Amino acid sequence: MQLKKNGYSVGYVPLFEHLRRIDREMLGRKFRYNRDVWWKTLFKELGLKRMDPKWIHNLTLQYWRVYAANSPPFKDAEPTVRKLKRAGYKLGIVSDSDGTPGMKRKRIRQVPFRNLFEAIVVAGEDTPRVKPGHESFSLIAKRLRVQPKSSIYVGDNPRTDIEGAKAVGMISVIVHRRRNRGGNPDCRVPNLRALPGFVRSIQCAR
């Protein structure tokens, strides 16, 4: 509707093709998450120069509301977290900023089992850099009052979840998800349900 008001009409297919390409470029090795920048890049490519920055930011907020409503945690997440918590492990979250200050923390607060985590770090907001910058990994260990070398970091993105964890001495584990091959983690597990057994095996080996 806003595009039509500005004298531009574009079909959904070419619009999303543009956006998918911008998405790949921004999340390549740039690690740029600010959706305001994404929309501005899109509109510039479409030849639009009169878009109101306030409207663009509102579009970003709407994007995250829709995303959050349609992106529940993986089904194996809560039972695994509860099992690890009952076993006495300290649990924390390290997640990248969404590029909109405060938005990622707001989304984490909506997770039903959020209270099982003792500490949360939003990289890029609590730290100078997003992952794979090592600062967020050091900070979560500090907030949990544990040594990085006695910690296991579990992620599902080889581009962001291995380098920083290894840099501070954590064991890096990648959960196998669709199309997330690559990287050089210390271990891969087929799903989150395999984690408690893996953690016990690491403990026994030390």
Short mmCIF file of C-alpha atoms in Angstrom, two decimals:
data_model
loop_
_atom_site.label_atom_id
_atom_site.label_comp_id
_atom_site.label_asym_id
_atom_site.label_seq_id
_atom_site.Cartn_x
_atom_site.Cartn_y
_atom_site.Cartn_z
CA MET A 1 0.00 0.00 0.00
CA GLN A 2 2.80 2.45 0.91
CA LEU A 3 4.63 1.63 -2.32
CA LYS A 4 1.54 2.47 -4.36
CA LYS A 5 1.17 5.78 -2.50
CA ASN A 6 4.70 6.62 -3.65
CA GLY A 7 3.85 5.85 -7.26
CA TYR A 8 5.50 2.45 -7.50
CA SER A 9 3.92 -0.92 -8.21
CA VAL A 10 5.82 -4.20 -7.97
CA GLY A 11 4.66 -7.80 -7.82
CA TYR A 12 5.25 -9.98 -4.77
CA VAL A 13 7.54 -12.41 -6.63
CA PRO A 14 10.16 -9.86 -7.83
CA LEU A 15 9.87 -8.05 -4.50
CA PHE A 16 10.77 -11.16 -2.53
CA GLU A 17 13.49 -12.11 -5.00
CA HIS A 18 15.14 -8.74 -4.33
CA LEU A 19 14.72 -9.21 -0.59
CA ARG A 20 16.12 -12.75 -0.56
CA ARG A 21 19.26 -11.59 -2.36
CA ILE A 22 19.70 -8.66 0.04
CA ASP A 23 19.17 -11.08 2.92
CA ARG A 24 21.98 -13.35 1.65
CA GLU A 25 24.33 -10.40 1.17
CA MET A 26 23.65 -8.86 4.58
CA LEU A 27 23.98 -12.16 6.40
CA GLY A 28 27.01 -13.32 4.40
CA ARG A 29 30.23 -12.29 6.06
CA LYS A 30 28.82 -8.83 6.76
CA PHE A 31 26.72 -9.94 9.75
CA ARG A 32 24.37 -6.98 9.26
CA TYR A 33 21.06 -7.57 10.98
CA ASN A 34 19.45 -4.12 10.94
CA ARG A 35 16.29 -4.57 8.88
CA ASP A 36 15.97 -0.80 8.43
CA VAL A 37 19.12 -1.05 6.29
CA TRP A 38 17.64 -3.99 4.39
CA TRP A 39 14.47 -2.10 3.49
CA LYS A 40 16.40 1.03 2.49
CA THR A 41 18.63 -1.09 0.25
CA LEU A 42 15.56 -2.72 -1.29
CA PHE A 43 13.78 0.55 -1.96
CA LYS A 44 16.91 2.09 -3.42
CA GLU A 45 17.23 -0.82 -5.84
CA LEU A 46 13.59 -0.35 -6.81
CA GLY A 47 14.24 3.30 -7.57
CA LEU A 48 12.30 4.61 -4.57
CA LYS A 49 13.82 7.63 -2.84
CA ARG A 50 10.85 9.15 -1.03
CA MET A 51 10.23 6.51 1.64
CA ASP A 52 9.74 7.96 5.12
CA PRO A 53 12.43 6.65 7.56
CA LYS A 54 9.79 6.45 10.31
CA TRP A 55 7.61 4.27 8.09
CA ILE A 56 10.63 2.09 7.27
CA HIS A 57 11.32 1.56 10.98
CA ASN A 58 7.65 0.72 11.61
CA LEU A 59 7.97 -1.84 8.80
CA THR A 60 10.88 -3.39 10.68
CA LEU A 61 8.85 -3.58 13.90
CA GLN A 62 5.99 -5.19 12.03
CA TYR A 63 8.43 -7.66 10.45
CA TRP A 64 9.67 -8.77 13.86
CA ARG A 65 6.15 -9.06 15.28
CA VAL A 66 5.15 -11.38 12.44
CA TYR A 67 8.44 -13.28 12.65
CA ALA A 68 8.10 -13.85 16.40
CA ALA A 69 4.50 -14.99 16.07
CA ASN A 70 5.47 -17.57 13.44
CA SER A 71 8.81 -18.79 14.82
CA PRO A 72 8.21 -20.88 17.95
CA PRO A 73 11.16 -22.70 19.58
CA PHE A 74 12.11 -26.07 18.12
CA LYS A 75 10.00 -28.84 19.65
CA ASP A 76 13.05 -30.53 21.19
CA ALA A 77 14.24 -27.31 22.86
CA GLU A 78 12.13 -27.12 26.02
CA PRO A 79 12.35 -30.80 27.09
CA THR A 80 16.12 -30.74 26.54
CA VAL A 81 16.60 -27.52 28.49
CA ARG A 82 14.47 -28.86 31.36
CA LYS A 83 16.44 -32.11 31.45
CA LEU A 84 19.76 -30.26 31.58
CA LYS A 85 18.41 -27.94 34.28
CA ARG A 86 17.29 -30.88 36.42
CA ALA A 87 20.77 -32.37 36.04
CA GLY A 88 22.17 -29.24 37.68
CA TYR A 89 23.86 -27.51 34.75
CA LYS A 90 24.06 -23.74 34.52
CA LEU A 91 22.34 -22.55 31.38
CA GLY A 92 22.71 -19.34 29.44
CA ILE A 93 21.76 -17.84 26.08
CA VAL A 94 24.01 -16.00 23.64
CA SER A 95 22.07 -14.52 20.75
CA ASP A 96 22.85 -11.86 18.18
CA SER A 97 21.08 -8.53 18.16
CA ASP A 98 18.26 -8.20 15.64
CA GLY A 99 19.70 -4.84 14.68
CA THR A 100 16.76 -3.14 16.40
CA PRO A 101 17.89 -2.37 19.99
CA GLY A 102 15.89 -4.29 22.58
CA MET A 103 13.98 -6.41 20.06
CA LYS A 104 15.92 -9.66 20.55
CA ARG A 105 15.65 -9.42 24.35
CA LYS A 106 11.92 -8.81 23.98
CA ARG A 107 11.60 -11.90 21.81
CA ILE A 108 13.58 -14.00 24.30
CA ARG A 109 11.23 -12.88 27.09
CA GLN A 110 8.38 -14.41 25.11
CA VAL A 111 9.97 -17.89 25.22
CA PRO A 112 7.82 -19.93 27.67
CA PHE A 113 10.82 -21.56 29.39
CA ARG A 114 13.02 -18.46 29.46
CA ASN A 115 13.21 -18.62 33.28
CA LEU A 116 15.32 -21.79 33.07
CA PHE A 117 18.27 -19.73 31.84
CA GLU A 118 20.39 -17.96 34.44
CA ALA A 119 21.99 -15.44 32.09
CA ILE A 120 21.35 -13.91 28.68
CA VAL A 121 23.77 -12.05 26.43
CA VAL A 122 22.63 -10.20 23.32
CA ALA A 123 25.75 -9.88 21.18
CA GLY A 124 26.01 -6.50 19.52
CA GLU A 125 24.10 -4.83 22.36
CA ASP A 126 25.72 -6.22 25.50
CA THR A 127 29.00 -6.43 23.61
CA PRO A 128 30.69 -4.32 20.91
CA ARG A 129 30.34 -7.00 18.23
CA VAL A 130 27.84 -9.65 17.18
CA LYS A 131 28.94 -13.26 16.88
CA PRO A 132 31.41 -14.65 15.91
CA GLY A 133 33.16 -11.91 17.91
CA HIS A 134 34.46 -13.61 21.06
CA GLU A 135 33.28 -10.98 23.56
CA SER A 136 29.77 -12.41 23.96
CA PHE A 137 31.12 -15.88 24.72
CA SER A 138 33.43 -14.53 27.41
CA LEU A 139 30.60 -12.46 28.87
CA ILE A 140 28.13 -15.33 29.19
CA ALA A 141 30.74 -17.39 31.07
CA LYS A 142 31.37 -14.45 33.38
CA ARG A 143 27.67 -13.96 34.06
CA LEU A 144 27.22 -17.66 34.76
CA ARG A 145 30.33 -17.62 36.97
CA VAL A 146 31.96 -20.48 35.12
CA GLN A 147 35.23 -20.90 33.27
CA PRO A 148 34.93 -20.87 29.45
CA LYS A 149 37.11 -23.99 29.28
CA SER A 150 34.57 -25.89 31.38
CA SER A 151 31.68 -24.74 29.18
CA ILE A 152 29.93 -26.16 26.14
CA TYR A 153 28.46 -23.81 23.57
CA VAL A 154 25.61 -25.19 21.47
CA GLY A 155 24.49 -23.50 18.27
CA ASP A 156 23.12 -24.23 14.82
CA ASN A 157 24.96 -21.71 12.65
CA PRO A 158 28.49 -22.75 11.63
CA ARG A 159 29.29 -19.19 10.47
CA THR A 160 28.62 -17.57 13.85
CA ASP A 161 28.62 -20.26 16.54
CA ILE A 162 32.06 -21.89 16.27
CA GLU A 163 34.83 -19.33 15.92
CA GLY A 164 33.97 -17.20 18.97
CA ALA A 165 33.31 -20.18 21.25
CA LYS A 166 36.60 -21.80 20.32
CA ALA A 167 38.45 -18.51 20.74
CA VAL A 168 37.65 -18.45 24.47
CA GLY A 169 38.21 -22.19 24.98
CA MET A 170 34.63 -23.49 24.95
CA ILE A 171 33.70 -26.82 23.40
CA SER A 172 31.69 -25.97 20.28
CA VAL A 173 28.72 -28.11 19.33
CA ILE A 174 26.57 -27.67 16.23
CA VAL A 175 23.06 -29.11 16.16
CA HIS A 176 22.31 -30.52 12.75
CA ARG A 177 19.63 -28.46 11.05
CA ARG A 178 18.81 -28.23 7.37
CA ARG A 179 21.65 -26.74 5.30
CA ASN A 180 23.93 -25.88 8.21
CA ARG A 181 26.93 -27.94 7.17
CA GLY A 182 30.42 -26.47 7.24
CA GLY A 183 32.67 -24.99 9.86
CA ASN A 184 34.83 -27.04 12.17
CA PRO A 185 32.94 -27.62 15.43
CA ASP A 186 34.30 -29.93 18.10
CA CYS A 187 31.16 -32.02 17.72
CA ARG A 188 27.89 -32.30 15.83
CA VAL A 189 24.71 -33.74 17.31
CA PRO A 190 21.67 -34.81 15.27
CA ASN A 191 19.19 -32.90 17.44
CA LEU A 192 18.84 -31.23 20.83
CA ARG A 193 17.58 -34.44 22.45
CA ALA A 194 21.09 -35.88 22.03
CA LEU A 195 22.65 -33.12 24.14
CA PRO A 196 22.20 -34.50 27.69
CA GLY A 197 23.96 -37.75 26.73
CA PHE A 198 26.72 -35.84 24.96
CA VAL A 199 27.27 -33.56 27.96
CA ARG A 200 27.49 -36.57 30.28
CA SER A 201 30.04 -38.23 28.00
CA ILE A 202 32.20 -35.08 28.04
CA GLN A 203 31.95 -34.93 31.82
CA CYS A 204 33.02 -38.57 32.20
CA ALA A 205 35.98 -38.08 29.87
CA ARG A 206 37.43 -35.26 32.00
#
